[in-house]
């Protein structure tokens, strides 16, 4: 899956901010789908909704709830984190 260039950064930032707000209420598979979806989007900002903030928030939530994940979710989360942060960034997760 190729990474997509964002054409509407304000929209993606708004989605990231809202996603961070709702992480604790999401079903495990929804967390994994979100990781996968945001991993395919390329954007950069230092505002609230920053990609690195979302990835860190998602990683914390997945770590806390890893026993709830099914195989498909584990696969999607693993791919998403690898794509989003790459081998160097993985050390911070």
mmCIF file of N, CA and C in Angstrom, residues 1-53:
data_model
loop_
_atom_site.group_PDB
_atom_site.id
_atom_site.type_symbol
_atom_site.label_atom_id
_atom_site.label_comp_id
_atom_site.label_asym_id
_atom_site.label_seq_id
_atom_site.Cartn_x
_atom_site.Cartn_y
_atom_site.Cartn_z
ATOM 1 N N UNK A 1 0.852 -1.176 0.000
ATOM 2 C CA UNK A 1 0.000 0.000 0.000
ATOM 3 C C UNK A 1 0.891 1.230 0.000
ATOM 4 N N UNK A 2 0.619 2.105 -0.904
ATOM 5 C CA UNK A 2 1.402 3.337 -1.019
ATOM 6 C C UNK A 2 0.912 4.374 -0.014
ATOM 7 N N UNK A 3 1.823 5.236 0.377
ATOM 8 C CA UNK A 3 1.469 6.357 1.238
ATOM 9 C C UNK A 3 0.864 7.437 0.356
ATOM 10 N N UNK A 4 -0.225 8.019 0.811
ATOM 11 C CA UNK A 4 -0.948 9.033 0.043
ATOM 12 C C UNK A 4 -0.593 10.433 0.526
ATOM 13 N N UNK A 5 -0.359 11.329 -0.405
ATOM 14 C CA UNK A 5 -0.104 12.725 -0.068
ATOM 15 C C UNK A 5 -1.416 13.384 0.328
ATOM 16 N N UNK A 6 -1.401 14.117 1.407
ATOM 17 C CA UNK A 6 -2.605 14.789 1.889
ATOM 18 C C UNK A 6 -2.872 16.027 1.062
ATOM 19 N N UNK A 7 -4.108 16.152 0.596
ATOM 20 C CA UNK A 7 -4.480 17.352 -0.139
ATOM 21 C C UNK A 7 -5.266 18.320 0.731
ATOM 22 N N UNK A 8 -5.749 17.860 1.866
ATOM 23 C CA UNK A 8 -6.484 18.717 2.795
ATOM 24 C C UNK A 8 -5.947 18.491 4.208
ATOM 25 N N UNK A 9 -4.806 19.112 4.501
ATOM 26 C CA UNK A 9 -4.183 18.913 5.809
ATOM 27 C C UNK A 9 -5.092 19.322 6.966
ATOM 28 N N UNK A 10 -5.841 20.427 6.890
ATOM 29 C CA UNK A 10 -6.726 20.767 8.014
ATOM 30 C C UNK A 10 -7.735 19.654 8.327
ATOM 31 N N UNK A 11 -8.218 18.986 7.304
ATOM 32 C CA UNK A 11 -9.159 17.887 7.526
ATOM 33 C C UNK A 11 -8.475 16.732 8.249
ATOM 34 N N UNK A 12 -7.286 16.356 7.815
ATOM 35 C CA UNK A 12 -6.571 15.244 8.441
ATOM 36 C C UNK A 12 -6.203 15.580 9.879
ATOM 37 N N UNK A 13 -5.784 16.801 10.126
ATOM 38 C CA UNK A 13 -5.461 17.221 11.490
ATOM 39 C C UNK A 13 -6.714 17.161 12.362
ATOM 40 N N UNK A 14 -7.834 17.628 11.850
ATOM 41 C CA UNK A 14 -9.088 17.581 12.615
ATOM 42 C C UNK A 14 -9.465 16.133 12.933
ATOM 43 N N UNK A 15 -9.292 15.237 11.966
ATOM 44 C CA UNK A 15 -9.576 13.825 12.206
ATOM 45 C C UNK A 15 -8.633 13.239 13.256
ATOM 46 N N UNK A 16 -7.364 13.613 13.194
ATOM 47 C CA UNK A 16 -6.383 13.114 14.165
ATOM 48 C C UNK A 16 -6.715 13.593 15.572
ATOM 49 N N UNK A 17 -7.076 14.856 15.707
ATOM 50 C CA UNK A 17 -7.431 15.405 17.022
ATOM 51 C C UNK A 17 -8.647 14.675 17.584
ATOM 52 N N UNK A 18 -9.658 14.472 16.758
ATOM 53 C CA UNK A 18 -10.868 13.788 17.210
ATOM 54 C C UNK A 18 -10.573 12.325 17.537
ATOM 55 N N UNK A 19 -9.740 11.690 16.740
ATOM 56 C CA UNK A 19 -9.377 10.292 16.998
ATOM 57 C C UNK A 19 -8.660 10.155 18.337
ATOM 58 N N UNK A 20 -7.721 11.057 18.618
ATOM 59 C CA UNK A 20 -7.007 11.019 19.904
ATOM 60 C C UNK A 20 -7.972 11.161 21.070
ATOM 61 N N UNK A 21 -8.968 12.007 20.906
ATOM 62 C CA UNK A 21 -9.947 12.247 21.960
ATOM 63 C C UNK A 21 -10.776 10.993 22.265
ATOM 64 N N UNK A 22 -10.974 10.139 21.249
ATOM 65 C CA UNK A 22 -11.873 8.989 21.393
ATOM 66 C C UNK A 22 -11.163 7.642 21.507
ATOM 67 N N UNK A 23 -9.838 7.624 21.599
ATOM 68 C CA UNK A 23 -9.098 6.362 21.587
ATOM 69 C C UNK A 23 -9.582 5.361 22.630
ATOM 70 N N UNK A 24 -9.772 5.810 23.850
ATOM 71 C CA UNK A 24 -10.134 4.891 24.936
ATOM 72 C C UNK A 24 -11.481 4.216 24.707
ATOM 73 N N UNK A 25 -12.360 4.846 23.946
ATOM 74 C CA UNK A 25 -13.687 4.288 23.708
ATOM 75 C C UNK A 25 -13.744 3.383 22.483
ATOM 76 N N UNK A 26 -12.667 3.318 21.717
ATOM 77 C CA UNK A 26 -12.679 2.538 20.482
ATOM 78 C C UNK A 26 -12.522 1.047 20.751
ATOM 79 N N UNK A 27 -13.188 0.275 19.917
ATOM 80 C CA UNK A 27 -12.997 -1.173 19.939
ATOM 81 C C UNK A 27 -11.580 -1.477 19.471
ATOM 82 N N UNK A 28 -11.003 -2.582 19.899
ATOM 83 C CA UNK A 28 -9.628 -2.906 19.505
ATOM 84 C C UNK A 28 -9.398 -2.883 17.990
ATOM 85 N N UNK A 29 -10.312 -3.462 17.234
ATOM 86 C CA UNK A 29 -10.128 -3.477 15.778
ATOM 87 C C UNK A 29 -10.167 -2.070 15.199
ATOM 88 N N UNK A 30 -10.952 -1.194 15.787
ATOM 89 C CA UNK A 30 -11.014 0.189 15.311
ATOM 90 C C UNK A 30 -9.682 0.900 15.532
ATOM 91 N N UNK A 31 -9.032 0.622 16.657
ATOM 92 C CA UNK A 31 -7.693 1.187 16.891
ATOM 93 C C UNK A 31 -6.743 0.753 15.780
ATOM 94 N N UNK A 32 -6.778 -0.529 15.473
ATOM 95 C CA UNK A 32 -5.880 -1.062 14.446
ATOM 96 C C UNK A 32 -6.186 -0.488 13.072
ATOM 97 N N UNK A 33 -7.462 -0.332 12.759
ATOM 98 C CA UNK A 33 -7.845 0.275 11.488
ATOM 99 C C UNK A 33 -7.358 1.720 11.409
ATOM 100 N N UNK A 34 -7.438 2.421 12.522
ATOM 101 C CA UNK A 34 -6.990 3.810 12.573
ATOM 102 C C UNK A 34 -5.483 3.911 12.360
ATOM 103 N N UNK A 35 -4.734 3.008 13.003
ATOM 104 C CA UNK A 35 -3.285 2.984 12.802
ATOM 105 C C UNK A 35 -2.979 2.779 11.322
ATOM 106 N N UNK A 36 -3.627 1.806 10.728
ATOM 107 C CA UNK A 36 -3.407 1.492 9.311
ATOM 108 C C UNK A 36 -3.762 2.702 8.442
ATOM 109 N N UNK A 37 -4.904 3.312 8.701
ATOM 110 C CA UNK A 37 -5.353 4.440 7.883
ATOM 111 C C UNK A 37 -4.399 5.624 7.971
ATOM 112 N N UNK A 38 -4.004 6.000 9.183
ATOM 113 C CA UNK A 38 -3.116 7.153 9.325
ATOM 114 C C UNK A 38 -1.700 6.855 8.842
ATOM 115 N N UNK A 39 -1.314 5.582 8.833
ATOM 116 C CA UNK A 39 0.002 5.228 8.300
ATOM 117 C C UNK A 39 0.080 5.455 6.789
ATOM 118 N N UNK A 40 -1.061 5.404 6.113
ATOM 119 C CA UNK A 40 -1.067 5.593 4.661
ATOM 120 C C UNK A 40 -1.173 7.053 4.255
ATOM 121 N N UNK A 41 -1.298 7.940 5.240
ATOM 122 C CA UNK A 41 -1.434 9.370 4.957
ATOM 123 C C UNK A 41 -0.135 10.081 5.314
ATOM 124 N N UNK A 42 0.314 10.938 4.421
ATOM 125 C CA UNK A 42 1.541 11.696 4.670
ATOM 126 C C UNK A 42 1.188 13.148 4.970
ATOM 127 N N UNK A 43 1.465 13.582 6.187
ATOM 128 C CA UNK A 43 1.280 14.986 6.538
ATOM 129 C C UNK A 43 2.247 15.340 7.637
ATOM 130 N N UNK A 44 2.521 16.610 7.778
ATOM 131 C CA UNK A 44 3.412 17.031 8.864
ATOM 132 C C UNK A 44 2.924 18.352 9.413
ATOM 133 N N UNK A 45 2.870 18.439 10.725
ATOM 134 C CA UNK A 45 2.462 19.656 11.411
ATOM 135 C C UNK A 45 2.945 19.564 12.845
ATOM 136 N N UNK A 46 3.093 20.636 13.511
ATOM 137 C CA UNK A 46 3.478 20.636 14.913
ATOM 138 C C UNK A 46 2.328 21.155 15.771
ATOM 139 N N UNK A 47 1.166 21.206 15.226
ATOM 140 C CA UNK A 47 -0.036 21.656 15.926
ATOM 141 C C UNK A 47 -0.662 20.475 16.676
ATOM 142 N N UNK A 48 -1.713 20.721 17.466
ATOM 143 C CA UNK A 48 -2.464 19.589 18.011
ATOM 144 C C UNK A 48 -2.907 18.716 16.841
ATOM 145 N N UNK A 49 -2.843 17.434 17.006
ATOM 146 C CA UNK A 49 -3.155 16.531 15.904
ATOM 147 C C UNK A 49 -1.917 16.137 15.135
ATOM 148 N N UNK A 50 -0.768 16.546 15.624
ATOM 149 C CA UNK A 50 0.502 16.178 15.018
ATOM 150 C C UNK A 50 0.548 14.670 14.836
ATOM 151 N N UNK A 51 1.039 14.225 13.701
ATOM 152 C CA UNK A 51 1.106 12.799 13.394
ATOM 153 C C UNK A 51 1.847 12.025 14.476
ATOM 154 N N UNK A 52 2.971 12.546 14.947
ATOM 155 C CA UNK A 52 3.733 11.809 15.957
ATOM 156 C C UNK A 52 2.950 11.692 17.261
ATOM 157 N N UNK A 53 2.172 12.720 17.622
ATOM 158 C CA UNK A 53 1.337 12.637 18.825
ATOM 159 C C UNK A 53 0.301 11.529 18.679
#
